[in-house]
mmCIF file of C-alpha atoms in Angstrom:
data_model
loop_
_atom_site.group_PDB
_atom_site.id
_atom_site.type_symbol
_atom_site.label_atom_id
_atom_site.label_comp_id
_atom_site.label_asym_id
_atom_site.label_seq_id
_atom_site.Cartn_x
_atom_site.Cartn_y
_atom_site.Cartn_z
ATOM 1 C CA MET A 1 -6.053 -17.163 -41.449
ATOM 2 C CA ARG A 2 -3.899 -14.716 -39.583
ATOM 3 C CA MET A 3 -2.410 -12.419 -42.184
ATOM 4 C CA SER A 4 -0.459 -9.811 -40.327
ATOM 5 C CA GLU A 5 1.793 -8.882 -37.445
ATOM 6 C CA GLY A 6 0.390 -7.686 -34.110
ATOM 7 C CA CYS A 7 -1.092 -4.241 -33.495
ATOM 8 C CA LEU A 8 -0.427 -1.770 -30.709
ATOM 9 C CA ILE A 9 -3.900 -0.580 -29.690
ATOM 10 C CA VAL A 10 -3.806 2.699 -27.789
ATOM 11 C CA ILE A 11 -6.965 3.463 -25.808
ATOM 12 C CA SER A 12 -7.228 6.971 -24.478
ATOM 13 C CA GLY A 13 -9.692 9.667 -23.538
ATOM 14 C CA PRO A 14 -10.557 12.085 -20.752
ATOM 15 C CA SER A 15 -10.758 10.954 -17.148
ATOM 16 C CA GLY A 16 -14.223 9.538 -16.385
ATOM 17 C CA THR A 17 -15.079 8.179 -19.849
ATOM 18 C CA GLY A 18 -14.713 4.637 -18.599
ATOM 19 C CA LYS A 19 -11.657 3.710 -20.673
ATOM 20 C CA GLY A 20 -10.242 1.616 -17.827
ATOM 21 C CA THR A 21 -13.439 -0.452 -17.572
ATOM 22 C CA VAL A 22 -13.463 -0.872 -21.352
ATOM 23 C CA CYS A 23 -9.842 -2.108 -21.309
ATOM 24 C CA SER A 24 -10.479 -4.600 -18.487
ATOM 25 C CA ALA A 25 -13.568 -5.947 -20.271
ATOM 26 C CA LEU A 26 -11.681 -6.163 -23.574
ATOM 27 C CA LEU A 27 -8.839 -8.152 -21.977
ATOM 28 C CA ALA A 28 -11.305 -10.422 -20.159
ATOM 29 C CA LYS A 29 -13.098 -11.202 -23.439
ATOM 30 C CA HIS A 30 -9.912 -11.381 -25.520
ATOM 31 C CA PRO A 31 -7.203 -12.964 -23.345
ATOM 32 C CA GLU A 32 -5.016 -13.266 -26.467
ATOM 33 C CA ILE A 33 -4.380 -9.506 -26.235
ATOM 34 C CA ALA A 34 -1.360 -8.561 -24.113
ATOM 35 C CA TYR A 35 -1.385 -5.539 -21.826
ATOM 36 C CA SER A 36 1.370 -2.951 -21.927
ATOM 37 C CA ILE A 37 2.990 -2.674 -18.501
ATOM 38 C CA SER A 38 4.337 0.721 -17.405
ATOM 39 C CA ALA A 39 7.723 1.384 -15.861
ATOM 40 C CA THR A 40 7.821 3.522 -12.714
ATOM 41 C CA THR A 41 10.233 4.768 -10.076
ATOM 42 C CA ARG A 42 7.641 4.663 -7.327
ATOM 43 C CA LYS A 43 8.064 1.960 -4.722
ATOM 44 C CA PRO A 44 5.952 -1.205 -5.093
ATOM 45 C CA ARG A 45 2.848 -1.289 -2.884
ATOM 46 C CA GLU A 46 1.986 -4.437 -1.008
ATOM 47 C CA GLY A 47 1.148 -7.246 -3.396
ATOM 48 C CA GLU A 48 2.477 -5.459 -6.471
ATOM 49 C CA GLN A 49 4.872 -7.521 -8.565
ATOM 50 C CA ASP A 50 7.653 -6.383 -10.849
ATOM 51 C CA GLY A 51 6.762 -7.181 -14.466
ATOM 52 C CA VAL A 52 3.083 -7.724 -13.595
ATOM 53 C CA ASN A 53 1.755 -4.447 -12.180
ATOM 54 C CA TYR A 54 4.730 -2.312 -13.185
ATOM 55 C CA TYR A 55 8.361 -2.597 -14.113
ATOM 56 C CA PHE A 56 9.858 -1.073 -10.950
ATOM 57 C CA LYS A 57 13.019 0.897 -11.727
ATOM 58 C CA GLU A 58 15.589 2.950 -9.840
ATOM 59 C CA LYS A 59 15.529 6.645 -10.690
ATOM 60 C CA THR A 60 18.963 6.508 -12.351
ATOM 61 C CA VAL A 61 17.922 3.517 -14.466
ATOM 62 C CA PHE A 62 14.715 5.264 -15.532
ATOM 63 C CA GLU A 63 16.663 8.376 -16.501
ATOM 64 C CA GLU A 64 18.994 6.244 -18.603
ATOM 65 C CA MET A 65 15.963 4.726 -20.333
ATOM 66 C CA ILE A 66 14.789 8.259 -21.139
ATOM 67 C CA GLN A 67 18.236 9.186 -22.474
ATOM 68 C CA ASN A 68 18.423 6.062 -24.630
ATOM 69 C CA GLY A 69 14.973 6.572 -26.135
ATOM 70 C CA GLU A 70 13.746 3.318 -24.584
ATOM 71 C CA LEU A 71 10.380 4.799 -23.605
ATOM 72 C CA LEU A 72 7.458 5.509 -25.916
ATOM 73 C CA GLU A 73 6.429 8.273 -23.533
ATOM 74 C CA TRP A 74 7.077 9.239 -19.947
ATOM 75 C CA ALA A 75 5.907 11.778 -17.360
ATOM 76 C CA GLU A 76 6.796 12.845 -13.850
ATOM 77 C CA VAL A 77 3.910 12.743 -11.357
ATOM 78 C CA TYR A 78 4.401 13.857 -7.749
ATOM 79 C CA GLY A 79 8.139 13.236 -7.963
ATOM 80 C CA ASN A 80 7.889 9.776 -9.514
ATOM 81 C CA TYR A 81 8.508 8.825 -13.115
ATOM 82 C CA TYR A 82 6.028 6.762 -15.113
ATOM 83 C CA GLY A 83 6.592 5.617 -18.677
ATOM 84 C CA THR A 84 5.950 3.037 -21.399
ATOM 85 C CA PRO A 85 8.956 0.850 -22.276
ATOM 86 C CA LEU A 86 9.252 0.171 -25.993
ATOM 87 C CA ALA A 87 11.217 -3.115 -25.920
ATOM 88 C CA PRO A 88 8.453 -5.397 -24.529
ATOM 89 C CA ILE A 89 5.991 -3.874 -27.013
ATOM 90 C CA ARG A 90 8.274 -4.549 -29.994
ATOM 91 C CA GLU A 91 8.877 -8.087 -28.754
ATOM 92 C CA LYS A 92 5.189 -8.925 -28.472
ATOM 93 C CA LEU A 93 4.288 -7.315 -31.796
ATOM 94 C CA SER A 94 6.909 -9.240 -33.708
ATOM 95 C CA ALA A 95 5.678 -12.449 -32.056
ATOM 96 C CA GLY A 96 2.315 -11.619 -33.688
ATOM 97 C CA LYS A 97 0.623 -10.575 -30.444
ATOM 98 C CA ASP A 98 -1.643 -7.553 -30.137
ATOM 99 C CA ILE A 99 -0.862 -5.277 -27.240
ATOM 100 C CA LEU A 100 -3.146 -2.849 -25.449
ATOM 101 C CA LEU A 101 -1.931 0.440 -24.015
ATOM 102 C CA GLU A 102 -4.317 2.480 -21.860
ATOM 103 C CA ILE A 103 -3.041 6.003 -21.462
ATOM 104 C CA ASP A 104 -4.152 9.594 -20.865
ATOM 105 C CA THR A 105 -4.486 11.985 -23.788
ATOM 106 C CA GLN A 106 -1.151 13.721 -23.155
ATOM 107 C CA GLY A 107 0.675 10.395 -23.234
ATOM 108 C CA ALA A 108 -1.230 9.179 -26.306
ATOM 109 C CA LEU A 109 -0.130 12.220 -28.312
ATOM 110 C CA LYS A 110 3.500 11.426 -27.506
ATOM 111 C CA VAL A 111 3.006 7.772 -28.497
ATOM 112 C CA MET A 112 1.452 8.942 -31.793
ATOM 113 C CA GLU A 113 4.668 10.764 -32.630
ATOM 114 C CA LYS A 114 6.994 7.895 -31.760
ATOM 115 C CA PHE A 115 4.825 5.009 -32.897
ATOM 116 C CA PRO A 116 2.460 6.217 -35.629
ATOM 117 C CA GLU A 117 1.812 2.622 -36.754
ATOM 118 C CA GLY A 118 -0.263 2.145 -33.569
ATOM 119 C CA VAL A 119 -4.058 2.055 -33.650
ATOM 120 C CA PHE A 120 -5.299 5.086 -31.736
ATOM 121 C CA ILE A 121 -8.812 4.959 -30.297
ATOM 122 C CA PHE A 122 -10.356 7.869 -28.395
ATOM 123 C CA ILE A 123 -13.113 6.954 -25.935
ATOM 124 C CA LEU A 124 -15.770 9.677 -25.783
ATOM 125 C CA PRO A 125 -18.437 10.226 -23.146
ATOM 126 C CA PRO A 126 -21.996 10.489 -24.588
ATOM 127 C CA SER A 127 -22.008 14.141 -23.385
ATOM 128 C CA LEU A 128 -20.171 16.372 -20.935
ATOM 129 C CA GLU A 129 -23.252 16.249 -18.712
ATOM 130 C CA GLU A 130 -23.052 12.470 -18.607
ATOM 131 C CA LEU A 131 -19.320 12.697 -17.888
ATOM 132 C CA GLU A 132 -20.066 14.980 -14.940
ATOM 133 C CA LYS A 133 -22.624 12.468 -13.631
ATOM 134 C CA ARG A 134 -20.081 9.634 -13.913
ATOM 135 C CA ILE A 135 -17.334 11.568 -12.131
ATOM 136 C CA ARG A 136 -19.736 12.699 -9.359
ATOM 137 C CA GLY A 137 -21.086 9.148 -9.154
ATOM 138 C CA ARG A 138 -17.670 7.864 -8.079
ATOM 139 C CA GLY A 139 -18.074 10.006 -4.984
ATOM 140 C CA THR A 140 -14.314 10.180 -4.532
ATOM 141 C CA ASP A 141 -13.518 13.611 -5.924
ATOM 142 C CA ALA A 142 -13.709 17.022 -4.259
ATOM 143 C CA GLU A 143 -15.752 19.746 -5.962
ATOM 144 C CA ASP A 144 -12.744 21.702 -7.262
ATOM 145 C CA SER A 145 -11.178 18.509 -8.618
ATOM 146 C CA ILE A 146 -14.450 17.676 -10.419
ATOM 147 C CA LYS A 147 -14.569 21.140 -11.996
ATOM 148 C CA ARG A 148 -10.928 20.841 -13.072
ATOM 149 C CA ARG A 149 -11.531 17.440 -14.695
ATOM 150 C CA LEU A 150 -14.612 18.657 -16.556
ATOM 151 C CA ASN A 151 -12.844 21.709 -17.917
ATOM 152 C CA ALA A 152 -9.939 19.534 -19.013
ATOM 153 C CA ALA A 153 -12.329 17.022 -20.623
ATOM 154 C CA ALA A 154 -14.056 19.678 -22.755
ATOM 155 C CA GLY A 155 -10.656 20.610 -24.209
ATOM 156 C CA GLU A 156 -9.426 17.039 -24.520
ATOM 157 C CA ILE A 157 -12.474 15.895 -26.511
ATOM 158 C CA LYS A 158 -11.373 18.076 -29.424
ATOM 159 C CA LEU A 159 -8.190 15.958 -29.550
ATOM 160 C CA ALA A 160 -10.352 13.013 -30.683
ATOM 161 C CA GLU A 161 -9.922 14.211 -34.273
ATOM 162 C CA LYS A 162 -6.198 13.492 -34.063
ATOM 163 C CA TYR A 163 -6.944 9.824 -33.331
ATOM 164 C CA GLN A 164 -7.823 7.349 -36.073
ATOM 165 C CA TYR A 165 -10.971 6.215 -34.283
ATOM 166 C CA ALA A 166 -13.488 7.801 -31.905
ATOM 167 C CA VAL A 167 -15.949 5.627 -29.978
ATOM 168 C CA ILE A 168 -18.736 6.910 -27.728
ATOM 169 C CA ASN A 169 -18.804 4.750 -24.607
ATOM 170 C CA GLU A 170 -22.529 4.389 -23.992
ATOM 171 C CA SER A 171 -22.385 0.753 -22.954
ATOM 172 C CA VAL A 172 -19.160 -1.048 -22.057
ATOM 173 C CA GLU A 173 -20.278 -4.179 -23.884
ATOM 174 C CA GLU A 174 -20.949 -2.312 -27.141
ATOM 175 C CA THR A 175 -17.705 -0.349 -26.860
ATOM 176 C CA VAL A 176 -15.729 -3.570 -26.364
ATOM 177 C CA GLU A 177 -17.408 -5.040 -29.457
ATOM 178 C CA THR A 178 -16.525 -1.945 -31.450
ATOM 179 C CA VAL A 179 -12.893 -1.986 -30.312
ATOM 180 C CA ALA A 180 -12.700 -5.696 -31.191
ATOM 181 C CA ALA A 181 -14.091 -4.944 -34.684
ATOM 182 C CA ILE A 182 -11.537 -2.143 -35.111
ATOM 183 C CA LEU A 183 -8.747 -4.501 -34.080
ATOM 184 C CA LYS A 184 -9.981 -7.195 -36.477
ATOM 185 C CA ALA A 185 -10.222 -4.675 -39.328
ATOM 186 C CA GLU A 186 -6.735 -3.327 -38.608
ATOM 187 C CA HIS A 187 -5.245 -6.800 -39.097
ATOM 188 C CA PHE A 188 -6.500 -6.680 -42.677
ATOM 189 C CA LYS A 189 -4.951 -3.323 -43.515
ATOM 190 C CA SER A 190 -2.948 -4.108 -46.620
ATOM 191 C CA LYS A 191 0.091 -2.254 -45.247
ATOM 192 C CA ARG A 192 0.197 -4.946 -42.535
ATOM 193 C CA CYS A 193 -0.131 -7.778 -45.077
ATOM 194 C CA THR A 194 2.592 -6.964 -47.613
ATOM 195 C CA ALA A 195 4.478 -10.189 -46.899
ATOM 196 C CA ILE A 196 1.477 -12.387 -47.584
ATOM 197 C CA ILE A 197 0.437 -10.368 -50.652
ATOM 198 C CA ASN A 198 3.906 -10.958 -52.079
ATOM 199 C CA GLU A 199 3.760 -14.629 -51.208
ATOM 200 C CA ILE A 200 0.412 -15.100 -52.978
ATOM 201 C CA SER A 201 1.480 -13.210 -56.093
ATOM 202 C CA LYS A 202 4.424 -15.636 -56.405
ATOM 203 C CA SER A 203 2.558 -18.761 -55.275
ATOM 204 C CA LYS A 204 2.079 -20.301 -58.734
ATOM 205 C CA GLY A 205 3.336 -23.825 -59.177
ATOM 206 C CA GLU A 206 3.964 -24.475 -55.510
ATOM 207 C CA MET B 1 -25.265 4.784 -31.507
ATOM 208 C CA ARG B 2 -24.665 5.550 -35.156
ATOM 209 C CA MET B 3 -21.968 8.191 -35.239
ATOM 210 C CA SER B 4 -21.185 8.777 -38.870
ATOM 211 C CA GLU B 5 -22.375 9.109 -42.432
ATOM 212 C CA GLY B 6 -22.503 6.122 -44.784
ATOM 213 C CA CYS B 7 -19.470 4.481 -46.378
ATOM 214 C CA LEU B 8 -18.852 3.485 -49.971
ATOM 215 C CA ILE B 9 -17.356 -0.010 -49.727
ATOM 216 C CA VAL B 10 -15.490 -1.013 -52.871
ATOM 217 C CA ILE B 11 -14.889 -4.750 -53.225
ATOM 218 C CA SER B 12 -12.469 -5.751 -55.909
ATOM 219 C CA GLY B 13 -9.950 -8.389 -56.886
ATOM 220 C CA PRO B 14 -8.955 -10.651 -59.766
ATOM 221 C CA SER B 15 -11.518 -12.744 -61.605
ATOM 222 C CA GLY B 16 -12.097 -16.046 -59.790
ATOM 223 C CA THR B 17 -11.405 -14.903 -56.216
ATOM 224 C CA GLY B 18 -15.103 -15.198 -55.371
ATOM 225 C CA LYS B 19 -15.746 -11.488 -54.822
ATOM 226 C CA GLY B 20 -19.216 -11.788 -56.369
ATOM 227 C CA THR B 21 -20.194 -14.571 -53.965
ATOM 228 C CA VAL B 22 -18.802 -12.558 -51.042
ATOM 229 C CA CYS B 23 -20.850 -9.506 -52.081
ATOM 230 C CA SER B 24 -24.077 -11.518 -52.447
ATOM 231 C CA ALA B 25 -23.545 -13.143 -49.046
ATOM 232 C CA LEU B 26 -22.732 -9.766 -47.459
ATOM 233 C CA LEU B 27 -25.922 -8.197 -48.823
ATOM 234 C CA ALA B 28 -28.003 -11.214 -47.754
ATOM 235 C CA LYS B 29 -26.644 -10.940 -44.205
ATOM 236 C CA HIS B 30 -26.714 -7.128 -44.098
ATOM 237 C CA PRO B 31 -29.787 -6.010 -46.046
ATOM 238 C CA GLU B 32 -29.226 -2.480 -44.683
ATOM 239 C CA ILE B 33 -26.333 -2.122 -47.153
ATOM 240 C CA ALA B 34 -27.364 -0.739 -50.552
ATOM 241 C CA TYR B 35 -25.870 -2.045 -53.774
ATOM 242 C CA SER B 36 -24.392 0.284 -56.374
ATOM 243 C CA ILE B 37 -26.196 -0.222 -59.686
ATOM 244 C CA SER B 38 -24.195 0.255 -62.898
ATOM 245 C CA ALA B 39 -25.314 2.250 -65.912
ATOM 246 C CA THR B 40 -24.984 0.606 -69.316
ATOM 247 C CA THR B 41 -25.819 1.187 -72.975
ATOM 248 C CA ARG B 42 -26.439 -2.490 -73.659
ATOM 249 C CA LYS B 43 -30.054 -3.489 -74.205
ATOM 250 C CA PRO B 44 -31.934 -5.032 -71.249
ATOM 251 C CA ARG B 45 -32.182 -8.811 -71.358
ATOM 252 C CA GLU B 46 -35.449 -10.518 -70.600
ATOM 253 C CA GLY B 47 -36.499 -9.879 -67.005
ATOM 254 C CA GLU B 48 -33.941 -7.119 -66.406
ATOM 255 C CA GLN B 49 -35.386 -3.947 -64.949
ATOM 256 C CA ASP B 50 -34.137 -0.385 -65.236
ATOM 257 C CA GLY B 51 -32.892 0.831 -61.846
ATOM 258 C CA VAL B 52 -32.738 -2.711 -60.470
ATOM 259 C CA ASN B 53 -30.249 -4.650 -62.609
ATOM 260 C CA TYR B 54 -28.820 -1.637 -64.420
ATOM 261 C CA TYR B 55 -29.639 1.914 -65.301
ATOM 262 C CA PHE B 56 -30.219 1.447 -69.037
ATOM 263 C CA LYS B 57 -29.083 4.507 -71.018
ATOM 264 C CA GLU B 58 -28.936 5.575 -74.646
ATOM 265 C CA LYS B 59 -25.420 5.929 -75.992
ATOM 266 C CA THR B 60 -25.724 9.731 -76.361
ATOM 267 C CA VAL B 61 -26.984 10.044 -72.765
ATOM 268 C CA PHE B 62 -24.125 7.897 -71.461
ATOM 269 C CA GLU B 63 -21.610 10.009 -73.374
ATOM 270 C CA GLU B 64 -23.099 13.146 -71.827
ATOM 271 C CA MET B 65 -22.723 11.559 -68.382
ATOM 272 C CA ILE B 66 -19.047 10.941 -69.170
ATOM 273 C CA GLN B 67 -18.605 14.559 -70.335
ATOM 274 C CA ASN B 68 -20.317 15.928 -67.217
ATOM 275 C CA GLY B 69 -18.220 13.829 -64.822
ATOM 276 C CA GLU B 70 -21.340 12.017 -63.593
ATOM 277 C CA LEU B 71 -19.589 8.627 -63.522
ATOM 278 C CA LEU B 72 -17.121 7.402 -60.919
ATOM 279 C CA GLU B 73 -15.597 5.213 -63.607
ATOM 280 C CA TRP B 74 -16.619 3.778 -66.968
ATOM 281 C CA ALA B 75 -15.352 1.373 -69.614
ATOM 282 C CA GLU B 76 -16.324 0.183 -73.066
ATOM 283 C CA VAL B 77 -16.747 -3.577 -73.398
ATOM 284 C CA TYR B 78 -17.609 -5.166 -76.773
ATOM 285 C CA GLY B 79 -19.067 -1.890 -78.062
ATOM 286 C CA ASN B 80 -21.201 -1.177 -74.974
ATOM 287 C CA TYR B 81 -20.521 1.317 -72.207
ATOM 288 C CA TYR B 82 -20.644 0.338 -68.541
ATOM 289 C CA GLY B 83 -20.123 2.762 -65.673
ATOM 290 C CA THR B 84 -20.865 3.738 -62.070
ATOM 291 C CA PRO B 85 -23.144 6.784 -61.681
ATOM 292 C CA LEU B 86 -22.085 9.039 -58.832
ATOM 293 C CA ALA B 87 -25.438 10.717 -58.027
ATOM 294 C CA PRO B 88 -27.239 7.682 -56.497
ATOM 295 C CA ILE B 89 -24.119 6.923 -54.424
ATOM 296 C CA ARG B 90 -23.948 10.462 -53.030
ATOM 297 C CA GLU B 91 -27.677 10.367 -52.270
ATOM 298 C CA LYS B 92 -27.479 7.122 -50.307
ATOM 299 C CA LEU B 93 -24.327 8.139 -48.414
ATOM 300 C CA SER B 94 -25.805 11.413 -47.246
ATOM 301 C CA ALA B 95 -28.940 9.539 -46.114
ATOM 302 C CA GLY B 96 -26.550 7.568 -43.848
ATOM 303 C CA LYS B 97 -26.689 4.382 -45.917
ATOM 304 C CA ASP B 98 -23.651 2.251 -46.716
ATOM 305 C CA ILE B 99 -23.290 1.303 -50.333
ATOM 306 C CA LEU B 100 -21.426 -1.621 -51.846
ATOM 307 C CA LEU B 101 -19.659 -1.437 -55.196
ATOM 308 C CA GLU B 102 -18.271 -4.640 -56.703
ATOM 309 C CA ILE B 103 -15.843 -3.827 -59.461
ATOM 310 C CA ASP B 104 -12.787 -5.151 -61.322
ATOM 311 C CA THR B 105 -9.327 -3.910 -60.362
ATOM 312 C CA GLN B 106 -9.069 -1.460 -63.289
ATOM 313 C CA GLY B 107 -12.350 0.185 -62.287
ATOM 314 C CA ALA B 108 -11.429 0.254 -58.600
ATOM 315 C CA LEU B 109 -8.233 2.196 -59.315
ATOM 316 C CA LYS B 110 -10.295 4.838 -61.141
ATOM 317 C CA VAL B 111 -12.784 5.019 -58.246
ATOM 318 C CA MET B 112 -9.839 5.468 -55.829
ATOM 319 C CA GLU B 113 -8.816 8.591 -57.718
ATOM 320 C CA LYS B 114 -12.281 10.124 -57.874
ATOM 321 C CA PHE B 115 -13.589 8.974 -54.496
ATOM 322 C CA PRO B 116 -10.645 8.431 -52.130
ATOM 323 C CA GLU B 117 -13.003 8.545 -49.111
ATOM 324 C CA GLY B 118 -14.294 5.088 -50.146
ATOM 325 C CA VAL B 119 -13.269 1.939 -48.276
ATOM 326 C CA PHE B 120 -11.253 -0.181 -50.690
ATOM 327 C CA ILE B 121 -11.051 -3.918 -50.016
ATOM 328 C CA PHE B 122 -9.041 -6.292 -52.186
ATOM 329 C CA ILE B 123 -10.185 -9.923 -52.176
ATOM 330 C CA LEU B 124 -7.223 -12.297 -52.503
ATOM 331 C CA PRO B 125 -7.226 -15.980 -53.435
ATOM 332 C CA PRO B 126 -5.370 -18.215 -50.928
ATOM 333 C CA SER B 127 -2.843 -18.931 -53.722
ATOM 334 C CA LEU B 128 -2.592 -18.749 -57.506
ATOM 335 C CA GLU B 129 -2.867 -22.531 -57.565
ATOM 336 C CA GLU B 130 -6.166 -22.358 -55.695
ATOM 337 C CA LEU B 131 -7.343 -19.583 -58.058
ATOM 338 C CA GLU B 132 -6.575 -21.847 -61.022
ATOM 339 C CA LYS B 133 -8.582 -24.660 -59.412
ATOM 340 C CA ARG B 134 -11.544 -22.338 -58.873
ATOM 341 C CA ILE B 135 -11.496 -21.009 -62.437
ATOM 342 C CA ARG B 136 -11.151 -24.526 -63.874
ATOM 343 C CA GLY B 137 -13.868 -25.719 -61.501
ATOM 344 C CA ARG B 138 -16.393 -23.413 -63.132
ATOM 345 C CA GLY B 139 -15.918 -25.464 -66.298
ATOM 346 C CA THR B 140 -17.030 -22.527 -68.444
ATOM 347 C CA ASP B 141 -13.703 -21.188 -69.668
ATOM 348 C CA ALA B 142 -11.544 -22.265 -72.581
ATOM 349 C CA GLU B 143 -7.890 -23.124 -71.903
ATOM 350 C CA ASP B 144 -6.484 -19.924 -73.442
ATOM 351 C CA SER B 145 -8.988 -17.823 -71.488
ATOM 352 C CA ILE B 146 -7.952 -19.585 -68.234
ATOM 353 C CA LYS B 147 -4.264 -18.918 -68.949
ATOM 354 C CA ARG B 148 -5.028 -15.269 -69.711
ATOM 355 C CA ARG B 149 -6.972 -14.845 -66.459
ATOM 356 C CA LEU B 150 -4.236 -16.459 -64.368
ATOM 357 C CA ASN B 151 -1.514 -14.299 -65.876
ATOM 358 C CA ALA B 152 -3.656 -11.208 -65.273
ATOM 359 C CA ALA B 153 -4.359 -12.297 -61.673
ATOM 360 C CA ALA B 154 -0.658 -12.655 -60.806
ATOM 361 C CA GLY B 155 -0.144 -9.036 -61.847
ATOM 362 C CA GLU B 156 -3.363 -7.769 -60.270
ATOM 363 C CA ILE B 157 -2.553 -9.246 -56.859
ATOM 364 C CA LYS B 158 0.321 -6.792 -56.481
ATOM 365 C CA LEU B 159 -2.286 -4.003 -56.723
ATOM 366 C CA ALA B 160 -3.658 -5.141 -53.341
ATOM 367 C CA GLU B 161 -1.097 -2.880 -51.652
ATOM 368 C CA LYS B 162 -2.841 0.157 -53.142
ATOM 369 C CA TYR B 163 -6.064 -0.805 -51.343
ATOM 370 C CA GLN B 164 -6.659 -0.025 -47.673
ATOM 371 C CA TYR B 165 -7.551 -3.624 -46.876
ATOM 372 C CA ALA B 166 -6.615 -7.044 -48.233
ATOM 373 C CA VAL B 167 -8.654 -10.112 -47.303
ATOM 374 C CA ILE B 168 -7.834 -13.703 -48.280
ATOM 375 C CA ASN B 169 -11.060 -15.401 -49.291
ATOM 376 C CA GLU B 170 -10.630 -18.864 -47.808
ATOM 377 C CA SER B 171 -14.216 -19.245 -46.654
ATOM 378 C CA VAL B 172 -17.053 -16.984 -47.825
ATOM 379 C CA GLU B 173 -18.541 -16.869 -44.334
ATOM 380 C CA GLU B 174 -15.278 -15.717 -42.725
ATOM 381 C CA THR B 175 -14.643 -13.178 -45.470
ATOM 382 C CA VAL B 176 -18.140 -11.728 -45.012
ATOM 383 C CA GLU B 177 -17.490 -11.431 -41.259
ATOM 384 C CA THR B 178 -14.201 -9.678 -41.924
ATOM 385 C CA VAL B 179 -15.771 -7.236 -44.393
ATOM 386 C CA ALA B 180 -18.549 -6.526 -41.858
ATOM 387 C CA ALA B 181 -15.910 -5.827 -39.154
ATOM 388 C CA ILE B 182 -14.063 -3.505 -41.534
ATOM 389 C CA LEU B 183 -17.295 -1.659 -42.284
ATOM 390 C CA LYS B 184 -18.110 -1.348 -38.577
ATOM 391 C CA ALA B 185 -14.604 -0.054 -37.806
ATOM 392 C CA GLU B 186 -14.775 2.470 -40.645
ATOM 393 C CA HIS B 187 -17.896 4.040 -39.107
ATOM 394 C CA PHE B 188 -15.791 4.908 -36.074
ATOM 395 C CA LYS B 189 -12.992 6.607 -38.015
ATOM 396 C CA SER B 190 -12.782 9.972 -36.318
ATOM 397 C CA LYS B 191 -12.694 11.743 -39.704
ATOM 398 C CA ARG B 192 -16.236 10.432 -40.209
ATOM 399 C CA CYS B 193 -17.362 11.590 -36.749
ATOM 400 C CA THR B 194 -16.250 15.220 -36.641
ATOM 401 C CA ALA B 195 -19.829 16.489 -36.278
ATOM 402 C CA ILE B 196 -20.533 14.365 -33.217
ATOM 403 C CA ILE B 197 -17.119 15.092 -31.655
ATOM 404 C CA ASN B 198 -17.915 18.808 -31.942
ATOM 405 C CA GLU B 199 -21.365 18.273 -30.515
ATOM 406 C CA ILE B 200 -20.028 16.427 -27.461
ATOM 407 C CA SER B 201 -17.286 18.958 -26.777
ATOM 408 C CA LYS B 202 -20.002 21.652 -26.624
ATOM 409 C CA SER B 203 -22.637 19.543 -24.864
ATOM 410 C CA LYS B 204 -22.188 21.001 -21.387
ATOM 411 C CA GLY B 205 -25.292 22.424 -19.766
ATOM 412 C CA GLU B 206 -27.666 21.073 -22.376
#
């Protein structure tokens, strides 16, 4: 029996921990979970669809959204805005759907402030050495970029204590199972079940 | 990878919700979970063993335990003391073992005060009507006792909001799965993983 409203699951962690792979695998295994789509002012690339890959917005529209507090968080990257619109999240949650937001640690901290009822999960690498191996293994990053990421990661890992949950990503399959267990458990948090608790306590004689 | 220390799982709820059956089924399926054994001043019945069914104590010893704060909670029932000794719980938790405590709602509220780091799960009946059916179904209770239990239950159910989790016990199997998911999730609470988070953030060059 489904007892509670939907949860916003925020998955975050340093670059290279594999959080993207974990999110894709989670969505593949649990298609009932919705994915939070970002808004951006950058132009669509070939094949990208509005409302699927991103919500594509004009700069003035995006700035209005910022002004009106319609974004859970936003950032400017190389002259383009990126952000998380709140309205589609609220809509899905009140329809009882869970929604997954994958975001960097800076963004997650902002979401924590604006939406503390979210479920915040920090994905950890097994060690910084292993993180270095994974980043080098991609073969796409220059040496100075690798060093920068690793230094950032060492600092970011301490942020894990600000999250409710911390999961070491040793195997994607295990991490997905753990995130699914966290999500299941969160649905049974009594603060999310007050309506049904009330209903049961008054159920006599129905 | 096991990231954290053990959890004290406290399972509680009104009489008749099936919390005892849930606990037995949980322990059968997860023999790695230890069971919290109560201390009592009542005499052992035939076949009961000290340290297995109860810790059997003399009245003066039990009263000393109360004085010394060695009990998480205690109560006097028909002239005998019953209580939950803290020392064996602390021992098992620091050895990394989870420990299950099944207790009535009065006792659970006392444990919450003394041991807020426990995981408190309230077992709900699907409805008060269903609870009445279950209590009557046992065929062991007199009419006035049934009425007393049902009145108590209606009040107790509101206490569910004080617990972290509330689970409707519709099927024992499902409830056991939910409790197991809650326990798994709790092991990944970052507050329980501070040691390993520290270790990883300093792991470079090892």
